[in-house]
mmCIF file of C-alpha atoms in Angstrom:
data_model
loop_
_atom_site.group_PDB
_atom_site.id
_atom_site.type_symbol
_atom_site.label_atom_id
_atom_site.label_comp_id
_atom_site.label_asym_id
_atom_site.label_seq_id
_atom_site.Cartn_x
_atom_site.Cartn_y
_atom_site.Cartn_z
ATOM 1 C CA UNK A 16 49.399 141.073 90.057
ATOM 2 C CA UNK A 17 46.540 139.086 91.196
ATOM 3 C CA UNK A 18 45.148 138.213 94.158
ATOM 4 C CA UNK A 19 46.118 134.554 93.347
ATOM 5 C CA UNK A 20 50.067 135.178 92.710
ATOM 6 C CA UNK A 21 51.329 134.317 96.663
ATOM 7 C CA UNK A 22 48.997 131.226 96.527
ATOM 8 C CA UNK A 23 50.313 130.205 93.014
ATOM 9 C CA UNK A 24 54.254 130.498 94.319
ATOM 10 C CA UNK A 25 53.248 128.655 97.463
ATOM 11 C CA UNK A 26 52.064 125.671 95.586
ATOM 12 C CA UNK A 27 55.584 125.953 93.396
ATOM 13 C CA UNK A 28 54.064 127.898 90.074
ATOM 14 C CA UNK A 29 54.858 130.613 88.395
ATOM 15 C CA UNK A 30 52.460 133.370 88.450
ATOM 16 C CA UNK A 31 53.385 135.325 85.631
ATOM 17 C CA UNK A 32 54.021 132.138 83.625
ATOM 18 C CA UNK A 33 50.471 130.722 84.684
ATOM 19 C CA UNK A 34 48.433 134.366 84.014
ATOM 20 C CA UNK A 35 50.064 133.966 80.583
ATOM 21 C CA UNK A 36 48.800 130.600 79.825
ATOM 22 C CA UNK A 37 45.549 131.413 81.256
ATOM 23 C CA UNK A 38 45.196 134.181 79.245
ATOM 24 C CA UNK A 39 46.323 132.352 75.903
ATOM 25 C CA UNK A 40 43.623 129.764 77.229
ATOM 26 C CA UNK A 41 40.890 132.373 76.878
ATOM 27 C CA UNK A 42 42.139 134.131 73.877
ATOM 28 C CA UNK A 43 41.576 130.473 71.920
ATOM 29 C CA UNK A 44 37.689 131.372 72.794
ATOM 30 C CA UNK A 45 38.087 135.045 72.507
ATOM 31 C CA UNK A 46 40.275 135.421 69.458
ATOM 32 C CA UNK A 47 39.226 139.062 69.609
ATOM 33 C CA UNK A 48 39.836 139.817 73.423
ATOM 34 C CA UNK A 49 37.617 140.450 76.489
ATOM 35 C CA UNK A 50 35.640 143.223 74.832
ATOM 36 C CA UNK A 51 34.429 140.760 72.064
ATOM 37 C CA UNK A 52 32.552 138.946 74.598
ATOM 38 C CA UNK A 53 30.718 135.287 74.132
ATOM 39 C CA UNK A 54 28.204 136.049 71.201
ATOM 40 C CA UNK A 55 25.869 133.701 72.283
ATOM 41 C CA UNK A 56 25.633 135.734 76.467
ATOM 42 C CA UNK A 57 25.903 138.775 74.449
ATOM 43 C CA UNK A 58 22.569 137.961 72.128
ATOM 44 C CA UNK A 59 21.264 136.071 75.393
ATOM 45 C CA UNK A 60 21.924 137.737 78.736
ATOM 46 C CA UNK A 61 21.391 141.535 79.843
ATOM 47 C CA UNK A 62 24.421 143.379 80.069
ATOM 48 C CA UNK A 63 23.953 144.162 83.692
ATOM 49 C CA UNK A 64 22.214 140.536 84.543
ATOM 50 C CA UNK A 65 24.373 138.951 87.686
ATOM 51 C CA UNK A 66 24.414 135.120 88.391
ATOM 52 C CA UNK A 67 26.100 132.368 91.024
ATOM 53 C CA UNK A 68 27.310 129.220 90.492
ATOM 54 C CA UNK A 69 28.272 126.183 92.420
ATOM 55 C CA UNK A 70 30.954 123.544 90.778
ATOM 56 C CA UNK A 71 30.592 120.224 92.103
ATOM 57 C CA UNK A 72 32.216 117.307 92.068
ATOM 58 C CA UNK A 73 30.023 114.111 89.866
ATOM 59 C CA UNK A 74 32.405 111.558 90.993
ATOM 60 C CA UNK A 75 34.659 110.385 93.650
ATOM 61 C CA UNK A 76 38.311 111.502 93.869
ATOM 62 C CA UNK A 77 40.902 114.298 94.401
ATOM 63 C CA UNK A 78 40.455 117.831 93.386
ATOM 64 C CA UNK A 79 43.729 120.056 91.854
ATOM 65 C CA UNK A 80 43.445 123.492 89.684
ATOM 66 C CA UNK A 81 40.506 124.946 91.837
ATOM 67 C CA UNK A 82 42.943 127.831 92.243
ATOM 68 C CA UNK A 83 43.724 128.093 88.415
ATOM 69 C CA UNK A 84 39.794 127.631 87.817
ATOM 70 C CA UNK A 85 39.242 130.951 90.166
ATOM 71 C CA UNK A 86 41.820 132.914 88.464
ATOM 72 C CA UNK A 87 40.592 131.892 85.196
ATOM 73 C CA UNK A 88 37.307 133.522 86.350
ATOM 74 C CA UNK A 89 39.354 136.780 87.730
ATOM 75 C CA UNK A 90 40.949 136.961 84.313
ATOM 76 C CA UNK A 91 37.403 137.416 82.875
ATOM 77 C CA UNK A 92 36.052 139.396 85.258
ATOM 78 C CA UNK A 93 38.114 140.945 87.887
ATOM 79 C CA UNK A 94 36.983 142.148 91.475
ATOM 80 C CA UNK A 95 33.263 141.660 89.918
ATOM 81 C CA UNK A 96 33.687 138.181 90.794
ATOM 82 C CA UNK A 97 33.618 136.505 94.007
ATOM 83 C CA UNK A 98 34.905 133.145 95.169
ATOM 84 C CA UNK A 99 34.238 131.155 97.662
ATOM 85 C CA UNK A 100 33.917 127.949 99.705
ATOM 86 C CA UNK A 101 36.645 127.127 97.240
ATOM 87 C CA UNK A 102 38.210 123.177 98.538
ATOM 88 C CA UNK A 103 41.914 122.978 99.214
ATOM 89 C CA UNK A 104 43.428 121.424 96.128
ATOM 90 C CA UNK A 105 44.513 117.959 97.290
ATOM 91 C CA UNK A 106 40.891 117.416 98.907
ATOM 92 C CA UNK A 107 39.401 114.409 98.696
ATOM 93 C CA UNK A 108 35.466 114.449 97.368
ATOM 94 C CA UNK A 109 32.652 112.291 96.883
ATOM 95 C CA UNK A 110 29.679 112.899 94.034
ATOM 96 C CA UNK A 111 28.108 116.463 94.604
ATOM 97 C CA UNK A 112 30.184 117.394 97.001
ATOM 98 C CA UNK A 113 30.506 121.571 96.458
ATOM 99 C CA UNK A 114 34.257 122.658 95.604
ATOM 100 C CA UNK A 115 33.740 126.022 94.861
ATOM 101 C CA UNK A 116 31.407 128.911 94.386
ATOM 102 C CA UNK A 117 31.492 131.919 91.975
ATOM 103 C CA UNK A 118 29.117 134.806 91.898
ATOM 104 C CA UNK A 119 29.374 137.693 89.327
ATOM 105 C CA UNK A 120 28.292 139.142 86.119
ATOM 106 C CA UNK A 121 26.068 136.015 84.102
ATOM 107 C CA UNK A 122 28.112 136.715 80.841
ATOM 108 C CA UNK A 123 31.502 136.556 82.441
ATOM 109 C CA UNK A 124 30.662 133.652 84.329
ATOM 110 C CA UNK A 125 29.705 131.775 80.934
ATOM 111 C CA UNK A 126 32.370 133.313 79.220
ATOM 112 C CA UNK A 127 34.870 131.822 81.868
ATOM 113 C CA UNK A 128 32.949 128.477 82.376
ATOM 114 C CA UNK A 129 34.226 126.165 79.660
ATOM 115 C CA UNK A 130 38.170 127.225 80.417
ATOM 116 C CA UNK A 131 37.893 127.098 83.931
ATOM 117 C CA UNK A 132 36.766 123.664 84.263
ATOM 118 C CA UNK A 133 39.122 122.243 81.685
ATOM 119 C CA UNK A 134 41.530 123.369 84.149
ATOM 120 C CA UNK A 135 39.938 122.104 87.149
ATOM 121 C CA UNK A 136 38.675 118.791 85.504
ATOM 122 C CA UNK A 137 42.401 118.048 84.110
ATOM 123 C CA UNK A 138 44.377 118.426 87.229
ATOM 124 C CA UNK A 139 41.430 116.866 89.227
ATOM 125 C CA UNK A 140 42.037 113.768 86.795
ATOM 126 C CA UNK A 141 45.558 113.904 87.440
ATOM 127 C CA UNK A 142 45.475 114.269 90.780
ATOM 128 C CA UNK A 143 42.676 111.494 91.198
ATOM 129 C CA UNK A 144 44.999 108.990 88.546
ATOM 130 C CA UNK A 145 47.851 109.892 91.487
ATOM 131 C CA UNK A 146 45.519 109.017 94.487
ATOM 132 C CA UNK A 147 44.944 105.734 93.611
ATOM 133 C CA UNK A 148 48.651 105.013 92.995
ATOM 134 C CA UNK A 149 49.020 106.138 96.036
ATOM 135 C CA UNK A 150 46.505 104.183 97.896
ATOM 136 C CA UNK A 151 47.760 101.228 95.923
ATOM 137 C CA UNK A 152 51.268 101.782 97.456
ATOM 138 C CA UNK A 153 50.137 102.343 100.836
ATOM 139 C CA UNK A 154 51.694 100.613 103.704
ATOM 140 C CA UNK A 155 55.124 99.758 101.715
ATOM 141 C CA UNK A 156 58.464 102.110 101.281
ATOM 142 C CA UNK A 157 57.485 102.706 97.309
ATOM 143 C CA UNK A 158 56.768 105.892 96.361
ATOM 144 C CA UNK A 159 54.589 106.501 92.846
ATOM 145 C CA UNK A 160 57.134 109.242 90.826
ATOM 146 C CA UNK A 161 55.260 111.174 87.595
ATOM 147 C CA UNK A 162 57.558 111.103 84.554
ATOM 148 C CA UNK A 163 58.542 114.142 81.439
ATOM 149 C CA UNK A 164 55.803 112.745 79.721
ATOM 150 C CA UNK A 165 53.368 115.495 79.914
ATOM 151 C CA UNK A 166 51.089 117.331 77.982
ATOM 152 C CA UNK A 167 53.450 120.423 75.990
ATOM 153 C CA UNK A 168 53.510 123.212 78.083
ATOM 154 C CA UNK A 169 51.113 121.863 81.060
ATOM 155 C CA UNK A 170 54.269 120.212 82.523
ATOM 156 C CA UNK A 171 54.726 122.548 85.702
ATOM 157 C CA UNK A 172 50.454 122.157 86.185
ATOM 158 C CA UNK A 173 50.609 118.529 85.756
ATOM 159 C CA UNK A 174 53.478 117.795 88.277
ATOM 160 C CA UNK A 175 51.754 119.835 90.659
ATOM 161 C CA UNK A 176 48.759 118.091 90.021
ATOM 162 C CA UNK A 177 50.881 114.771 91.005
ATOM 163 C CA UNK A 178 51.691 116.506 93.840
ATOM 164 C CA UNK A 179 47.993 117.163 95.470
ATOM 165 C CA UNK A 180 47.571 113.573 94.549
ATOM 166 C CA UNK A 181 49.812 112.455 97.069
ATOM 167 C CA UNK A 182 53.030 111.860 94.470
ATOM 168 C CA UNK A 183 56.435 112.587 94.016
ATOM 169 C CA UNK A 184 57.642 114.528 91.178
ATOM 170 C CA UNK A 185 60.722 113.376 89.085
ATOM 171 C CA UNK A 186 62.709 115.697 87.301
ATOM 172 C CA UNK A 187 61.530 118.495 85.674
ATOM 173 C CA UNK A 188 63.460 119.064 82.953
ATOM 174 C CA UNK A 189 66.652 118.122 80.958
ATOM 175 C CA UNK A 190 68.840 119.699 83.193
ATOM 176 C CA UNK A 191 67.487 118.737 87.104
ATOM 177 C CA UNK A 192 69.417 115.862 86.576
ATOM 178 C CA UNK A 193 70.848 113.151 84.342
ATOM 179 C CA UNK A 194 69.390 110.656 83.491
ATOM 180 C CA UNK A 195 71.186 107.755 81.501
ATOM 181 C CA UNK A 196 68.733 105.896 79.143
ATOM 182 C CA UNK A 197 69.370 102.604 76.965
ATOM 183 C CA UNK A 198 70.386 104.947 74.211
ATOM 184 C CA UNK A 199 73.104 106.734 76.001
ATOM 185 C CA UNK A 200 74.043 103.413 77.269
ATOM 186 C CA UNK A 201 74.424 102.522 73.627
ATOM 187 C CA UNK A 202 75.920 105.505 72.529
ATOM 188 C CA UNK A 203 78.742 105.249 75.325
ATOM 189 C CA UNK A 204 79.509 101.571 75.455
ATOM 190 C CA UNK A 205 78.071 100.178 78.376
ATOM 191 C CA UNK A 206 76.631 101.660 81.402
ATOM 192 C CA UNK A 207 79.814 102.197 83.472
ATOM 193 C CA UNK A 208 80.965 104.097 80.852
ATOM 194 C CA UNK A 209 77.638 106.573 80.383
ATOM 195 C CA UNK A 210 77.544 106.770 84.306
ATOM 196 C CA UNK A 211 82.014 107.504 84.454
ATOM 197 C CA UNK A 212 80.952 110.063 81.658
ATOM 198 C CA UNK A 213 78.354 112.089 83.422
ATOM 199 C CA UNK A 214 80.140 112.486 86.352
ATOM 200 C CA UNK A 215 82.769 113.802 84.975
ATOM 201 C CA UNK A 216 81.048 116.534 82.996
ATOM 202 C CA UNK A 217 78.853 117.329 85.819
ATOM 203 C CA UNK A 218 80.150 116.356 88.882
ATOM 204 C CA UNK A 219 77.991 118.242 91.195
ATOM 205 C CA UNK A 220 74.984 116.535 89.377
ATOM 206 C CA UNK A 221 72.244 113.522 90.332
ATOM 207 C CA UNK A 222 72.507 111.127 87.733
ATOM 208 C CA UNK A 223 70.521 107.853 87.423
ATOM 209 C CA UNK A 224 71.209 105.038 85.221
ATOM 210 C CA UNK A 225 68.710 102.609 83.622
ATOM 211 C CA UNK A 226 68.941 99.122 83.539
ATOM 212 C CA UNK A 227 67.364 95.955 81.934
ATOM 213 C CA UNK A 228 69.373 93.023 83.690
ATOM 214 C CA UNK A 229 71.098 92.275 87.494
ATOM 215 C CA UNK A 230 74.407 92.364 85.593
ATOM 216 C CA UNK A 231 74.536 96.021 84.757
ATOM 217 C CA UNK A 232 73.162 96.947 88.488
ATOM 218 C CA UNK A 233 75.701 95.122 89.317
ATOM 219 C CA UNK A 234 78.362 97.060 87.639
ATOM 220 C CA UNK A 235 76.833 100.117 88.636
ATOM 221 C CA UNK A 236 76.656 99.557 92.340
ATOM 222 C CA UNK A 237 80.583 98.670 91.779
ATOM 223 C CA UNK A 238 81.150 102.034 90.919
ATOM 224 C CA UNK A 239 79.054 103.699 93.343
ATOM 225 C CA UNK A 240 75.871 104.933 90.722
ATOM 226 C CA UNK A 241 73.107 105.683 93.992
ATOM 227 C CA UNK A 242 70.376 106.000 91.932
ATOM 228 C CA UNK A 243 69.146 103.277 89.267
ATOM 229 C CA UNK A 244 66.593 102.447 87.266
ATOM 230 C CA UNK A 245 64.871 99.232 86.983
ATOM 231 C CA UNK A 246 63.830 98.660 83.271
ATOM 232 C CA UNK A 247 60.689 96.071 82.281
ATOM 233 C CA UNK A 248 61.824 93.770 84.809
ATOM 234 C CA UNK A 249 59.981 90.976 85.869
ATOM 235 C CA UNK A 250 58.711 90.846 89.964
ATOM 236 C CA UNK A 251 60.902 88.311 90.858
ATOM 237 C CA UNK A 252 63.846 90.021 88.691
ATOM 238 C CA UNK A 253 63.230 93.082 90.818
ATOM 239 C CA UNK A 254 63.359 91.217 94.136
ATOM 240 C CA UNK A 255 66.606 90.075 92.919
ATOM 241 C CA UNK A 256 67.934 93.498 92.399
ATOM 242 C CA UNK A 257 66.604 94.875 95.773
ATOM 243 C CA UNK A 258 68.430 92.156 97.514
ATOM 244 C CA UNK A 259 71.184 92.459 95.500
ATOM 245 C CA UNK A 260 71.196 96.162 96.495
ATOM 246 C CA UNK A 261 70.927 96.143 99.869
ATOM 247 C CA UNK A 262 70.033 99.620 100.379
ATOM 248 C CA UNK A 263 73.368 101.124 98.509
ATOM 249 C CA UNK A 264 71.496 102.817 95.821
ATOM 250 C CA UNK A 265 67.749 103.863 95.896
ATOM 251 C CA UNK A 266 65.771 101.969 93.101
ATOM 252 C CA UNK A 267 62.983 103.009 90.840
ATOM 253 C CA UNK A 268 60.624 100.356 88.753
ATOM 254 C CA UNK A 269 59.783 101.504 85.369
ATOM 255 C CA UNK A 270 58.122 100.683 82.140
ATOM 256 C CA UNK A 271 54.513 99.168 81.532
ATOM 257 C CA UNK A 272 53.556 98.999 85.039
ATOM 258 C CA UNK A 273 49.968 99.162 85.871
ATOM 259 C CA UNK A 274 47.400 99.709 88.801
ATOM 260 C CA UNK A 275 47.078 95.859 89.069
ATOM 261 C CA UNK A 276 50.508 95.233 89.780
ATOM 262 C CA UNK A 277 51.434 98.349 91.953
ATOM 263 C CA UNK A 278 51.071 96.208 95.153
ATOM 264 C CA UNK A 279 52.973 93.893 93.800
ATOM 265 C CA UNK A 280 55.761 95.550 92.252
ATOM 266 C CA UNK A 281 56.176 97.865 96.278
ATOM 267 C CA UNK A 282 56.205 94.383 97.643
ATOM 268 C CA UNK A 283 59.555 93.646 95.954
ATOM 269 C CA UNK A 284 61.632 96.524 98.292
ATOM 270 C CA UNK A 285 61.908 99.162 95.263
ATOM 271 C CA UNK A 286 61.834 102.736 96.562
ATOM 272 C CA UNK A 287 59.685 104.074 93.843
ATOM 273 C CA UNK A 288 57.566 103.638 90.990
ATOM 274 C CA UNK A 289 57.447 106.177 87.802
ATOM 275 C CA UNK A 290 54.144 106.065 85.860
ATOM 276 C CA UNK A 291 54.040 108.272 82.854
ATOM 277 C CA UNK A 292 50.245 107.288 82.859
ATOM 278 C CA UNK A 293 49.470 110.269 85.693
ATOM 279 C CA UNK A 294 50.115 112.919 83.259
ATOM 280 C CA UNK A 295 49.840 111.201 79.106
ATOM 281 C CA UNK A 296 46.636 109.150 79.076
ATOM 282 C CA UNK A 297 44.648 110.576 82.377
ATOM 283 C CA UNK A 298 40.982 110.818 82.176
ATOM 284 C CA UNK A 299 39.159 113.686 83.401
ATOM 285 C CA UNK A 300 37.956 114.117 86.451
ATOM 286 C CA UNK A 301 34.360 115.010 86.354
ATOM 287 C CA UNK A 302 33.322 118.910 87.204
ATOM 288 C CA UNK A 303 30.405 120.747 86.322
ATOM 289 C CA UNK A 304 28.984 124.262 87.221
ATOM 290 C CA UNK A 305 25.317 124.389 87.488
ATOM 291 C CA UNK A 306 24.265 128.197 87.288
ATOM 292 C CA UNK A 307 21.644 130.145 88.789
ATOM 293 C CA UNK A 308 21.142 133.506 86.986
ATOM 294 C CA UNK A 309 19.602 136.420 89.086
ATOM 295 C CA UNK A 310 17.728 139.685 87.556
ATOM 296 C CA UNK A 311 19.705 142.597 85.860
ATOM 297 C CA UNK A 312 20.316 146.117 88.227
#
């Protein structure tokens, strides 16, 4: 237990699934555990010397992971280290604005630094990547969804991520829902067929269907599919469907959409817009901890 489990289940994680990956996090710096130490604070930095440090924000945008960041820094150095003025994740900053402050033992805090903001500077880029979906969107029905396409086991820190961003999270694995793709379409002969076939193997189940052209929506809304997906369609495609539509399934816009079409694409009536760019190709937010070291005991 930590003092960050209740806050960790609140915001949908895992605790026990997060202390592990935290802890595998620190063990790729301290291939020889805790005890090892950084060899470079060890050589550098009294045993007893105690330091604070203040993370700030160097550029605009929307923080996430300031909660994994602090437990990263509890990992290293338990109740020695203290926490504070700590931003809700989902805040937005401007340059140097302070999201957190950690005072403890100088070598822990080093040892802890480099892990804890690749946490925080991650999900802050996420996050940030969301927020100006978001604001894109703003003012129309669409939504901006995330996607599966996230970074191998960062999945459940990168939707929540989306989430302090301001978006909505799709499904989270291969069995929230089903969702028929070109290939299954292919597979099953048409997408009547994949759609007839779902629902009767899992009839209690959401399933979406993709499609590329009005006529399969078309078939689809014949036999009552409620959720479909709109493939690399054109704007004025899209319009089509949402009018052909007329509010009998919800529709999502997908595939090679950018930031420079978002308003555009909302403006057509879809209800949402999946972007696997949030979580495969975001940049990092910019973090740094600037550290003040005080005297040894």
């Amino acid at each position: 237990m930590t003092p960050y489990d209740e806050e960790l289940r609140a915001a949908g994680l895992d605790p026990e699934a997060i202390r592990a990956q935290v802890e595998q996090a620190l063990a790729e710096d301290l291939p020889g555990g805790l005890a090892e130490g950084d060899v470079t604070s060890v050589a550098t930095i009294a045993a007893d010397a105690r330091g604070s440090g203040v993370l700030a924000a160097r550029e605009a945008g929307v923080v996430a992971g300031l909660g994994i960041a602090a437990l990263v820094f509890h990992e290293v150095m338990g109740d020695t280290v203290e926490v504070t003025d700590r931003l809700p994740d989902g805040t937005r900053v401007a340059p140097g604005d302070v999201v957190m402050r950690v005072a403890g033992p100088t070598r822990g805090l080093l040892t802890a630094e480099r892990t804890a903001l690749n946490y925080a500077s991650h999900l802050s880029g996420v996050a940030t990547a969301t927020a100006h979906w978001v604001d894109a969107l703003a003012g129309t029905r669409a939504r901006v969804l995330d996607t599966r396409k996230t970074l191998p086991t960062f999945r459940a820190l990168q939707k929540y991520a989306v989430r302090c961003g301001g978006g909505v999270n799709h499904r989270f694995s291969l069995g929230d829902r089903a969702m028929v793709k070109d290939n299954h379409v292919v597979a099953a002969g048409g997408v009547v067929p994949a759609y007839d076939a779902v629902r009767r193997a899992y009839p209690g189940l959401r399933v979406e269907v993709e499609v590329t052209g009005l006529d399969e929506l078309r078939q689809l809304l014949d036999a009552g599919c409620t959720e479909i997906l709109l493939d690399n369609m054109d704007t004025d495609t899209m319009a089509e469907a949402v009018r052909l539509t007329a509010g009998r399934a919800t529709l999502e816009a997908s595939g090679g959409l950018t930031l420079e079409r978002a308003r555009e694409v909302a403006e057509t009536g879809v209800d949402f817009i999946s972007v696997g760019a949030l979580t495969h190709s975001v940049k990092v937010f910019d973090l740094g901890l600037d550290l003040s070291s005080g005297s040894g005991s």
